[in-house]
Amino acid sequence: MNIRKIRDLIGTKLMLVLTIFVSLLFFLIFIILFFNSLLILESHSIIELLFSSTWNPMKDQFGLFPVVIGTILVTGISMLIAIPISLLSAIYITEYSPKKFKRPIRSFIDVLAGVPSVVFGLCAFIFLVPLVRDFIAPFFGVESTGLCIFTASITLSIMVFPIIISICVESFNSIPIELKEASLSIGATKWETVKKVIFRASAPSIISAILLGFGRAFGETIAVNMVVGGIPRVPSSIFHPGETLASLIASKYGELMSIPLYQSALMFVALTLFIVVLFFNLLGVFILRKARRRWKY
Amino acid sequence: MEILDKRNFEEKIFKILMIFSLLVVLSSLIIIVGIVLFRGGSSLSLDMITQVSTGELYQSGTGGILNAIIGSLLLALPATGLAYIFGIFIALFLQKDFLHPRISVFIRLSLDILWGIPSIIYGVFCVMIMMFLGFGTSLLAGIIALTFLEIPIITRSIDESIKMVPDGLKESAYSLGSTRFETAVRVVRKQALPGIIAGVLLGLGRGIGDAASILFTAGFTSNIPTSLLDSTSALPTMIYFLYLSPNPLAQQKAYAAAFILLVIVLTISILSRALTKKSTKYVIK
């Protein structure tokens, strides 16, 4: 056997091994998180962990209910802000904007996608926190320090914009021009065409963009941790501090790493995060694949 | 006429809303860059990038962040290198020359899902592995966490550009007697070079800016690491800890550190555009 054939054989085997390793990585993460959270699952039931409200690790009480509520509120509000703004921007970029602006706008959005999350956190602290404390919260008649669920939601929504916009722009561009022309030729206005043709034709991509954005918002750690307030209590208003699952891991991890039960509780939090994000991403990727096959892009 | 008026009115309203939305998106980036340049730039000094940090940095805000800058590079560059090795081999392997498309669909799916996994999960996962192996916080653990974080990004980007390589090009290489591996590494890789560079730099940008995955793995210290098993600081974690400090002077330094981080990230992004353009000349059209 000559040297080239041997090289071919070794190279191919190496590729195979690396591919198998990465395909298994995701099971490996699941298994490690699962086995490390077994300790807490033996003494506490899942129901108790997720629906009890007392968080007191010193007394072995690990009620995650306030954190779950906080996560749902922060992610939910951020998506409520991000979805309309991203969709309208994506429509403007693909259908309305002058051609010469298209590329610069896209590069702007790419740059926004690359801004590190600590930088988002810092800027939110100096810009959004005073804004919420001095203007928005008093407007609704609530007193707030500014470090609250609402501030975290706005921060997250800005981080999610580039994800939703870039998937939507890609999908709006791939819709056959004949579909739009047909609608315009029977007298529809441009917005009517957008509403009745483009939105419908790309509904699957829009849904998957939203799901992928949701996954990102749900798991974002540092930026949320910096502005959410970090108090695991059921918030009485969105202008009060709260805590999210990902942010809880970041803030509590260094604290009591040596206590096995506490560590195991945090592993359970990570496992919950992993499963929820996995579910939304799987759904998002699946729908996106179907949409791509339909319009062939 | 009334109906048409109403329809045109709706059109106008939504057009205004669209422009407003786009302005919100674009101005958020301008505000971020503005804040970092303005607040960070004003507290930036030569000491910041020539001195290592001491406890003083958190007390009175004196001293520099040289160790964090070097730490960040020592973490992100090897991680990107490792992720590139994984990425290029896996992406080449996903071609139909090596793997049946039915199987590669599943591998792509798992990579897409890995891409979406929050970085804190990678951090926690690596801490557990390192604890199991008996290591503490170290440069090595940070590199591993970042490698895992970057693998799906780099692999999928390379994969997308390899998909564009025409079959005819591979067939001509085969007809000249090249083996599959030679064709993949020498022909397909060169043809996909612009996409590969873009993917690697995308991964590097993501890796250098990520804090959550190295928060518990790389640790925290004021020394420049001398071995793989030393703990190390990095820019994102340094910014996070400076931010948490109650001292306003230290908080001010967080903005200066963010300035440096943002400059690095933006440089990578500009570099990516320039290099992608430049490397396009090796592509056979």
PDB file of C-alpha atoms in Angstrom, chain A residues 18-285:
ATOM      1  CA  LEU A  18     -14.227  13.801  15.164  1.00  0.00           C
ATOM      2  CA  THR A  19     -17.696  13.686  13.627  1.00  0.00           C
ATOM      3  CA  ILE A  20     -18.849  10.924  15.974  1.00  0.00           C
ATOM      4  CA  PHE A  21     -17.458  12.810  18.962  1.00  0.00           C
ATOM      5  CA  VAL A  22     -19.311  16.012  18.114  1.00  0.00           C
ATOM      6  CA  SER A  23     -22.547  14.150  17.364  1.00  0.00           C
ATOM      7  CA  LEU A  24     -22.340  12.577  20.782  1.00  0.00           C
ATOM      8  CA  LEU A  25     -21.377  15.815  22.566  1.00  0.00           C
ATOM      9  CA  PHE A  26     -24.951  16.745  23.068  1.00  0.00           C
ATOM     10  CA  PHE A  27     -25.833  13.425  24.731  1.00  0.00           C
ATOM     11  CA  LEU A  28     -22.686  13.756  26.814  1.00  0.00           C
ATOM     12  CA  ILE A  29     -23.823  17.168  28.109  1.00  0.00           C
ATOM     13  CA  PHE A  30     -27.236  15.756  28.939  1.00  0.00           C
ATOM     14  CA  ILE A  31     -25.817  12.721  30.739  1.00  0.00           C
ATOM     15  CA  ILE A  32     -23.339  14.739  32.803  1.00  0.00           C
ATOM     16  CA  LEU A  33     -25.938  17.306  33.840  1.00  0.00           C
ATOM     17  CA  PHE A  34     -28.443  14.555  34.614  1.00  0.00           C
ATOM     18  CA  PHE A  35     -26.114  12.482  36.793  1.00  0.00           C
ATOM     19  CA  ASN A  36     -24.970  15.532  38.686  1.00  0.00           C
ATOM     20  CA  SER A  37     -28.523  16.573  39.463  1.00  0.00           C
ATOM     21  CA  LEU A  38     -29.485  13.082  40.683  1.00  0.00           C
ATOM     22  CA  LEU A  39     -28.425  13.966  44.223  1.00  0.00           C
ATOM     23  CA  ILE A  40     -31.020  16.713  44.549  1.00  0.00           C
ATOM     24  CA  LEU A  41     -33.673  14.701  42.736  1.00  0.00           C
ATOM     25  CA  GLU A  42     -33.339  11.929  45.327  1.00  0.00           C
ATOM     26  CA  SER A  43     -34.308  14.186  48.222  1.00  0.00           C
ATOM     27  CA  HIS A  44     -36.617  16.630  46.425  1.00  0.00           C
ATOM     28  CA  SER A  45     -39.269  15.895  43.823  1.00  0.00           C
ATOM     29  CA  ILE A  46     -39.270  17.808  40.536  1.00  0.00           C
ATOM     30  CA  ILE A  47     -42.663  19.299  41.437  1.00  0.00           C
ATOM     31  CA  GLU A  48     -41.294  20.556  44.743  1.00  0.00           C
ATOM     32  CA  LEU A  49     -38.214  22.046  43.064  1.00  0.00           C
ATOM     33  CA  LEU A  50     -40.118  23.838  40.314  1.00  0.00           C
ATOM     34  CA  PHE A  51     -43.202  24.965  42.222  1.00  0.00           C
ATOM     35  CA  SER A  52     -42.084  25.743  45.745  1.00  0.00           C
ATOM     36  CA  SER A  53     -41.226  29.353  46.459  1.00  0.00           C
ATOM     37  CA  THR A  54     -38.742  29.154  49.321  1.00  0.00           C
ATOM     38  CA  TRP A  55     -35.141  29.474  48.237  1.00  0.00           C
ATOM     39  CA  ASN A  56     -33.021  28.815  51.289  1.00  0.00           C
ATOM     40  CA  PRO A  57     -30.057  26.590  50.481  1.00  0.00           C
ATOM     41  CA  MET A  58     -28.859  26.595  54.086  1.00  0.00           C
ATOM     42  CA  LYS A  59     -32.022  24.798  55.135  1.00  0.00           C
ATOM     43  CA  ASP A  60     -32.038  22.511  52.095  1.00  0.00           C
ATOM     44  CA  GLN A  61     -34.917  24.369  50.493  1.00  0.00           C
ATOM     45  CA  PHE A  62     -34.510  24.849  46.795  1.00  0.00           C
ATOM     46  CA  GLY A  63     -37.817  26.241  45.550  1.00  0.00           C
ATOM     47  CA  LEU A  64     -37.225  27.486  42.028  1.00  0.00           C
ATOM     48  CA  PHE A  65     -40.716  28.819  41.419  1.00  0.00           C
ATOM     49  CA  PRO A  66     -39.748  32.534  41.652  1.00  0.00           C
ATOM     50  CA  VAL A  67     -36.850  31.931  39.268  1.00  0.00           C
ATOM     51  CA  VAL A  68     -39.079  30.073  36.813  1.00  0.00           C
ATOM     52  CA  ILE A  69     -41.613  32.913  36.911  1.00  0.00           C
ATOM     53  CA  GLY A  70     -38.797  35.444  36.508  1.00  0.00           C
ATOM     54  CA  THR A  71     -37.415  33.587  33.500  1.00  0.00           C
ATOM     55  CA  ILE A  72     -40.828  33.360  31.838  1.00  0.00           C
ATOM     56  CA  LEU A  73     -41.522  37.059  32.458  1.00  0.00           C
ATOM     57  CA  VAL A  74     -38.120  38.274  31.252  1.00  0.00           C
ATOM     58  CA  THR A  75     -38.121  36.078  28.141  1.00  0.00           C
ATOM     59  CA  GLY A  76     -41.810  36.654  27.378  1.00  0.00           C
ATOM     60  CA  ILE A  77     -41.655  40.438  27.602  1.00  0.00           C
ATOM     61  CA  SER A  78     -38.430  40.560  25.611  1.00  0.00           C
ATOM     62  CA  MET A  79     -40.063  38.547  22.833  1.00  0.00           C
ATOM     63  CA  LEU A  80     -43.147  40.784  22.885  1.00  0.00           C
ATOM     64  CA  ILE A  81     -40.846  43.745  22.253  1.00  0.00           C
ATOM     65  CA  ALA A  82     -38.514  42.000  19.815  1.00  0.00           C
ATOM     66  CA  ILE A  83     -41.028  40.275  17.516  1.00  0.00           C
ATOM     67  CA  PRO A  84     -42.921  43.298  16.092  1.00  0.00           C
ATOM     68  CA  ILE A  85     -39.826  45.497  15.843  1.00  0.00           C
ATOM     69  CA  SER A  86     -37.741  42.796  14.140  1.00  0.00           C
ATOM     70  CA  LEU A  87     -40.500  41.795  11.725  1.00  0.00           C
ATOM     71  CA  LEU A  88     -41.228  45.363  10.663  1.00  0.00           C
ATOM     72  CA  SER A  89     -37.508  46.092  10.262  1.00  0.00           C
ATOM     73  CA  ALA A  90     -37.013  42.946   8.184  1.00  0.00           C
ATOM     74  CA  ILE A  91     -39.930  43.907   5.928  1.00  0.00           C
ATOM     75  CA  TYR A  92     -38.552  47.409   5.517  1.00  0.00           C
ATOM     76  CA  ILE A  93     -35.101  46.080   4.644  1.00  0.00           C
ATOM     77  CA  THR A  94     -36.365  43.639   2.015  1.00  0.00           C
ATOM     78  CA  GLU A  95     -39.336  45.472   0.500  1.00  0.00           C
ATOM     79  CA  TYR A  96     -39.122  49.200   1.082  1.00  0.00           C
ATOM     80  CA  SER A  97     -35.557  50.388   1.626  1.00  0.00           C
ATOM     81  CA  PRO A  98     -33.621  51.933  -1.277  1.00  0.00           C
ATOM     82  CA  LYS A  99     -31.187  49.459  -2.758  1.00  0.00           C
ATOM     83  CA  LYS A 100     -28.048  51.321  -1.764  1.00  0.00           C
ATOM     84  CA  PHE A 101     -29.005  51.153   1.931  1.00  0.00           C
ATOM     85  CA  LYS A 102     -29.527  47.389   1.987  1.00  0.00           C
ATOM     86  CA  ARG A 103     -25.926  46.321   2.378  1.00  0.00           C
ATOM     87  CA  PRO A 104     -24.936  48.907   5.013  1.00  0.00           C
ATOM     88  CA  ILE A 105     -28.019  48.058   7.073  1.00  0.00           C
ATOM     89  CA  ARG A 106     -27.222  44.348   6.904  1.00  0.00           C
ATOM     90  CA  SER A 107     -23.616  44.992   8.018  1.00  0.00           C
ATOM     91  CA  PHE A 108     -24.911  47.133  10.893  1.00  0.00           C
ATOM     92  CA  ILE A 109     -27.116  44.271  12.028  1.00  0.00           C
ATOM     93  CA  ASP A 110     -24.250  41.776  11.701  1.00  0.00           C
ATOM     94  CA  VAL A 111     -22.126  44.008  13.923  1.00  0.00           C
ATOM     95  CA  LEU A 112     -24.939  44.228  16.479  1.00  0.00           C
ATOM     96  CA  ALA A 113     -25.054  40.406  16.504  1.00  0.00           C
ATOM     97  CA  GLY A 114     -21.356  40.322  17.351  1.00  0.00           C
ATOM     98  CA  VAL A 115     -21.419  42.679  20.341  1.00  0.00           C
ATOM     99  CA  PRO A 116     -20.412  40.669  23.447  1.00  0.00           C
ATOM    100  CA  SER A 117     -23.111  40.226  26.079  1.00  0.00           C
ATOM    101  CA  VAL A 118     -21.104  41.918  28.860  1.00  0.00           C
ATOM    102  CA  VAL A 119     -21.049  45.057  26.727  1.00  0.00           C
ATOM    103  CA  PHE A 120     -24.844  44.871  26.383  1.00  0.00           C
ATOM    104  CA  GLY A 121     -25.063  44.570  30.154  1.00  0.00           C
ATOM    105  CA  LEU A 122     -22.814  47.568  30.792  1.00  0.00           C
ATOM    106  CA  CYS A 123     -24.663  49.777  28.332  1.00  0.00           C
ATOM    107  CA  ALA A 124     -28.035  48.716  29.707  1.00  0.00           C
ATOM    108  CA  PHE A 125     -26.808  49.670  33.162  1.00  0.00           C
ATOM    109  CA  ILE A 126     -25.824  53.173  32.172  1.00  0.00           C
ATOM    110  CA  PHE A 127     -28.628  53.875  29.702  1.00  0.00           C
ATOM    111  CA  LEU A 128     -31.705  51.750  30.427  1.00  0.00           C
ATOM    112  CA  VAL A 129     -31.482  51.561  34.218  1.00  0.00           C
ATOM    113  CA  PRO A 130     -31.804  55.351  34.776  1.00  0.00           C
ATOM    114  CA  LEU A 131     -34.406  55.534  32.003  1.00  0.00           C
ATOM    115  CA  VAL A 132     -36.575  52.907  33.676  1.00  0.00           C
ATOM    116  CA  ARG A 133     -35.946  54.268  37.182  1.00  0.00           C
ATOM    117  CA  ASP A 134     -36.652  57.921  36.440  1.00  0.00           C
ATOM    118  CA  PHE A 135     -39.156  57.843  33.592  1.00  0.00           C
ATOM    119  CA  ILE A 136     -40.804  54.553  32.710  1.00  0.00           C
ATOM    120  CA  ALA A 137     -41.523  53.171  36.185  1.00  0.00           C
ATOM    121  CA  PRO A 138     -42.831  56.504  37.604  1.00  0.00           C
ATOM    122  CA  PHE A 139     -44.995  56.782  34.483  1.00  0.00           C
ATOM    123  CA  PHE A 140     -46.752  53.580  35.551  1.00  0.00           C
ATOM    124  CA  GLY A 141     -46.810  54.786  39.150  1.00  0.00           C
ATOM    125  CA  VAL A 142     -44.324  52.224  40.459  1.00  0.00           C
ATOM    126  CA  GLU A 143     -41.151  52.868  42.346  1.00  0.00           C
ATOM    127  CA  SER A 144     -38.173  51.017  40.964  1.00  0.00           C
ATOM    128  CA  THR A 145     -34.411  50.949  41.322  1.00  0.00           C
ATOM    129  CA  GLY A 146     -34.119  50.354  37.598  1.00  0.00           C
ATOM    130  CA  LEU A 147     -32.503  46.963  38.149  1.00  0.00           C
ATOM    131  CA  CYS A 148     -35.609  45.010  37.299  1.00  0.00           C
ATOM    132  CA  ILE A 149     -37.307  42.492  35.059  1.00  0.00           C
ATOM    133  CA  PHE A 150     -38.397  45.123  32.547  1.00  0.00           C
ATOM    134  CA  THR A 151     -34.851  46.442  32.043  1.00  0.00           C
ATOM    135  CA  ALA A 152     -33.559  42.906  31.507  1.00  0.00           C
ATOM    136  CA  SER A 153     -36.334  42.323  28.968  1.00  0.00           C
ATOM    137  CA  ILE A 154     -35.419  45.381  26.915  1.00  0.00           C
ATOM    138  CA  THR A 155     -31.743  44.386  26.980  1.00  0.00           C
ATOM    139  CA  LEU A 156     -32.598  40.882  25.816  1.00  0.00           C
ATOM    140  CA  SER A 157     -34.893  42.109  23.075  1.00  0.00           C
ATOM    141  CA  ILE A 158     -32.022  44.149  21.591  1.00  0.00           C
ATOM    142  CA  MET A 159     -29.819  41.056  21.700  1.00  0.00           C
ATOM    143  CA  VAL A 160     -32.500  39.051  19.887  1.00  0.00           C
ATOM    144  CA  PHE A 161     -33.145  41.612  17.084  1.00  0.00           C
ATOM    145  CA  PRO A 162     -30.271  40.466  14.839  1.00  0.00           C
ATOM    146  CA  ILE A 163     -31.269  36.793  15.074  1.00  0.00           C
ATOM    147  CA  ILE A 164     -34.894  37.319  14.082  1.00  0.00           C
ATOM    148  CA  ILE A 165     -34.094  39.994  11.489  1.00  0.00           C
ATOM    149  CA  SER A 166     -31.437  37.984   9.653  1.00  0.00           C
ATOM    150  CA  ILE A 167     -33.551  34.803   9.406  1.00  0.00           C
ATOM    151  CA  CYS A 168     -36.591  36.811   8.276  1.00  0.00           C
ATOM    152  CA  VAL A 169     -34.677  38.855   5.687  1.00  0.00           C
ATOM    153  CA  GLU A 170     -33.234  35.655   4.252  1.00  0.00           C
ATOM    154  CA  SER A 171     -36.677  34.105   3.993  1.00  0.00           C
ATOM    155  CA  PHE A 172     -38.482  37.212   2.631  1.00  0.00           C
ATOM    156  CA  ASN A 173     -35.847  37.454  -0.087  1.00  0.00           C
ATOM    157  CA  SER A 174     -36.446  33.879  -1.150  1.00  0.00           C
ATOM    158  CA  ILE A 175     -40.156  34.268  -1.878  1.00  0.00           C
ATOM    159  CA  PRO A 176     -40.721  34.077  -5.669  1.00  0.00           C
ATOM    160  CA  ILE A 177     -41.275  37.536  -7.106  1.00  0.00           C
ATOM    161  CA  GLU A 178     -44.273  36.238  -9.114  1.00  0.00           C
ATOM    162  CA  LEU A 179     -46.246  35.826  -5.897  1.00  0.00           C
ATOM    163  CA  LYS A 180     -45.765  39.489  -5.030  1.00  0.00           C
ATOM    164  CA  GLU A 181     -46.426  40.627  -8.598  1.00  0.00           C
ATOM    165  CA  ALA A 182     -49.673  38.662  -8.713  1.00  0.00           C
ATOM    166  CA  SER A 183     -50.875  40.396  -5.600  1.00  0.00           C
ATOM    167  CA  LEU A 184     -49.799  43.870  -6.723  1.00  0.00           C
ATOM    168  CA  SER A 185     -51.335  43.406 -10.170  1.00  0.00           C
ATOM    169  CA  ILE A 186     -54.822  42.871  -8.781  1.00  0.00           C
ATOM    170  CA  GLY A 187     -54.604  46.183  -7.012  1.00  0.00           C
ATOM    171  CA  ALA A 188     -53.321  45.309  -3.559  1.00  0.00           C
ATOM    172  CA  THR A 189     -51.246  47.974  -1.844  1.00  0.00           C
ATOM    173  CA  LYS A 190     -47.688  47.132  -0.894  1.00  0.00           C
ATOM    174  CA  TRP A 191     -48.555  46.652   2.760  1.00  0.00           C
ATOM    175  CA  GLU A 192     -51.490  44.405   1.824  1.00  0.00           C
ATOM    176  CA  THR A 193     -49.100  42.305  -0.246  1.00  0.00           C
ATOM    177  CA  VAL A 194     -46.746  42.112   2.708  1.00  0.00           C
ATOM    178  CA  LYS A 195     -49.541  41.162   5.067  1.00  0.00           C
ATOM    179  CA  LYS A 196     -51.411  38.674   2.921  1.00  0.00           C
ATOM    180  CA  VAL A 197     -48.671  37.210   0.715  1.00  0.00           C
ATOM    181  CA  ILE A 198     -45.230  37.612   2.247  1.00  0.00           C
ATOM    182  CA  PHE A 199     -46.193  36.976   5.855  1.00  0.00           C
ATOM    183  CA  ARG A 200     -48.248  33.931   4.910  1.00  0.00           C
ATOM    184  CA  ALA A 201     -45.716  32.465   2.525  1.00  0.00           C
ATOM    185  CA  SER A 202     -42.900  32.814   5.042  1.00  0.00           C
ATOM    186  CA  ALA A 203     -44.901  32.021   8.166  1.00  0.00           C
ATOM    187  CA  PRO A 204     -42.829  28.898   8.960  1.00  0.00           C
ATOM    188  CA  SER A 205     -39.557  30.848   8.782  1.00  0.00           C
ATOM    189  CA  ILE A 206     -40.982  33.610  10.940  1.00  0.00           C
ATOM    190  CA  ILE A 207     -42.089  31.089  13.539  1.00  0.00           C
ATOM    191  CA  SER A 208     -38.710  29.395  13.571  1.00  0.00           C
ATOM    192  CA  ALA A 209     -36.918  32.757  13.795  1.00  0.00           C
ATOM    193  CA  ILE A 210     -39.027  33.539  16.832  1.00  0.00           C
ATOM    194  CA  LEU A 211     -38.312  30.136  18.388  1.00  0.00           C
ATOM    195  CA  LEU A 212     -34.547  30.483  17.831  1.00  0.00           C
ATOM    196  CA  GLY A 213     -34.643  34.004  19.244  1.00  0.00           C
ATOM    197  CA  PHE A 214     -36.553  32.679  22.213  1.00  0.00           C
ATOM    198  CA  GLY A 215     -33.878  30.049  22.785  1.00  0.00           C
ATOM    199  CA  ARG A 216     -31.200  32.730  22.793  1.00  0.00           C
ATOM    200  CA  ALA A 217     -33.140  34.967  25.181  1.00  0.00           C
ATOM    201  CA  PHE A 218     -33.943  32.082  27.507  1.00  0.00           C
ATOM    202  CA  GLY A 219     -30.323  31.083  27.956  1.00  0.00           C
ATOM    203  CA  GLU A 220     -28.667  34.507  28.011  1.00  0.00           C
ATOM    204  CA  THR A 221     -26.729  34.782  31.229  1.00  0.00           C
ATOM    205  CA  ILE A 222     -24.365  37.663  31.814  1.00  0.00           C
ATOM    206  CA  ALA A 223     -26.301  40.594  30.367  1.00  0.00           C
ATOM    207  CA  VAL A 224     -29.432  39.539  32.269  1.00  0.00           C
ATOM    208  CA  ASN A 225     -27.453  38.914  35.433  1.00  0.00           C
ATOM    209  CA  MET A 226     -26.111  42.458  35.324  1.00  0.00           C
ATOM    210  CA  VAL A 227     -29.469  44.248  35.190  1.00  0.00           C
ATOM    211  CA  VAL A 228     -32.192  41.918  36.490  1.00  0.00           C
ATOM    212  CA  GLY A 229     -31.573  42.606  40.164  1.00  0.00           C
ATOM    213  CA  GLY A 230     -30.802  39.044  41.192  1.00  0.00           C
ATOM    214  CA  ILE A 231     -33.415  38.502  43.888  1.00  0.00           C
ATOM    215  CA  PRO A 232     -35.190  35.125  43.699  1.00  0.00           C
ATOM    216  CA  ARG A 233     -38.598  36.303  44.881  1.00  0.00           C
ATOM    217  CA  VAL A 234     -41.889  36.223  42.984  1.00  0.00           C
ATOM    218  CA  PRO A 235     -41.990  39.784  41.600  1.00  0.00           C
ATOM    219  CA  SER A 236     -45.144  41.798  42.250  1.00  0.00           C
ATOM    220  CA  SER A 237     -44.572  43.953  39.186  1.00  0.00           C
ATOM    221  CA  ILE A 238     -42.270  43.921  36.191  1.00  0.00           C
ATOM    222  CA  PHE A 239     -40.451  46.915  37.646  1.00  0.00           C
ATOM    223  CA  HIS A 240     -39.262  44.829  40.593  1.00  0.00           C
ATOM    224  CA  PRO A 241     -36.075  42.783  40.647  1.00  0.00           C
ATOM    225  CA  GLY A 242     -36.231  39.119  39.773  1.00  0.00           C
ATOM    226  CA  GLU A 243     -33.931  36.302  38.732  1.00  0.00           C
ATOM    227  CA  THR A 244     -33.708  33.960  35.755  1.00  0.00           C
ATOM    228  CA  LEU A 245     -32.497  30.351  35.550  1.00  0.00           C
ATOM    229  CA  ALA A 246     -29.304  31.132  33.620  1.00  0.00           C
ATOM    230  CA  SER A 247     -28.505  34.161  35.728  1.00  0.00           C
ATOM    231  CA  LEU A 248     -29.062  32.168  38.939  1.00  0.00           C
ATOM    232  CA  ILE A 249     -26.323  29.721  37.946  1.00  0.00           C
ATOM    233  CA  ALA A 250     -23.890  32.573  37.298  1.00  0.00           C
ATOM    234  CA  SER A 251     -24.547  34.388  40.547  1.00  0.00           C
ATOM    235  CA  LYS A 252     -24.781  31.433  42.929  1.00  0.00           C
ATOM    236  CA  TYR A 253     -22.096  29.217  41.498  1.00  0.00           C
ATOM    237  CA  GLY A 254     -19.052  30.699  43.173  1.00  0.00           C
ATOM    238  CA  GLU A 255     -20.893  31.047  46.465  1.00  0.00           C
ATOM    239  CA  LEU A 256     -21.305  27.546  47.756  1.00  0.00           C
ATOM    240  CA  MET A 257     -19.546  25.323  45.324  1.00  0.00           C
ATOM    241  CA  SER A 258     -18.336  22.991  48.054  1.00  0.00           C
ATOM    242  CA  ILE A 259     -21.783  21.951  49.293  1.00  0.00           C
ATOM    243  CA  PRO A 260     -22.772  18.923  47.186  1.00  0.00           C
ATOM    244  CA  LEU A 261     -26.535  19.372  47.528  1.00  0.00           C
ATOM    245  CA  TYR A 262     -26.349  23.036  46.532  1.00  0.00           C
ATOM    246  CA  GLN A 263     -24.141  22.221  43.586  1.00  0.00           C
ATOM    247  CA  SER A 264     -26.538  19.502  42.543  1.00  0.00           C
ATOM    248  CA  ALA A 265     -29.432  21.978  42.746  1.00  0.00           C
ATOM    249  CA  LEU A 266     -27.593  24.274  40.340  1.00  0.00           C
ATOM    250  CA  MET A 267     -26.961  21.312  38.047  1.00  0.00           C
ATOM    251  CA  PHE A 268     -30.695  20.700  38.065  1.00  0.00           C
ATOM    252  CA  VAL A 269     -31.203  24.341  37.053  1.00  0.00           C
ATOM    253  CA  ALA A 270     -28.717  23.862  34.206  1.00  0.00           C
ATOM    254  CA  LEU A 271     -30.498  20.661  33.157  1.00  0.00           C
ATOM    255  CA  THR A 272     -33.867  22.443  33.091  1.00  0.00           C
ATOM    256  CA  LEU A 273     -32.355  25.241  31.023  1.00  0.00           C
ATOM    257  CA  PHE A 274     -30.781  22.710  28.655  1.00  0.00           C
ATOM    258  CA  ILE A 275     -34.026  20.794  28.111  1.00  0.00           C
ATOM    259  CA  VAL A 276     -36.173  23.896  27.533  1.00  0.00           C
ATOM    260  CA  VAL A 277     -33.675  25.456  25.098  1.00  0.00           C
ATOM    261  CA  LEU A 278     -33.261  22.101  23.358  1.00  0.00           C
ATOM    262  CA  PHE A 279     -37.004  21.800  22.866  1.00  0.00           C
ATOM    263  CA  PHE A 280     -37.402  25.274  21.375  1.00  0.00           C
ATOM    264  CA  ASN A 281     -34.327  24.983  19.160  1.00  0.00           C
ATOM    265  CA  LEU A 282     -35.319  21.563  17.886  1.00  0.00           C
ATOM    266  CA  LEU A 283     -38.747  22.899  16.960  1.00  0.00           C
ATOM    267  CA  GLY A 284     -37.238  26.027  15.398  1.00  0.00           C
ATOM    268  CA  VAL A 285     -34.633  24.182  13.337  1.00  0.00           C
TER     269      VAL A 285
END
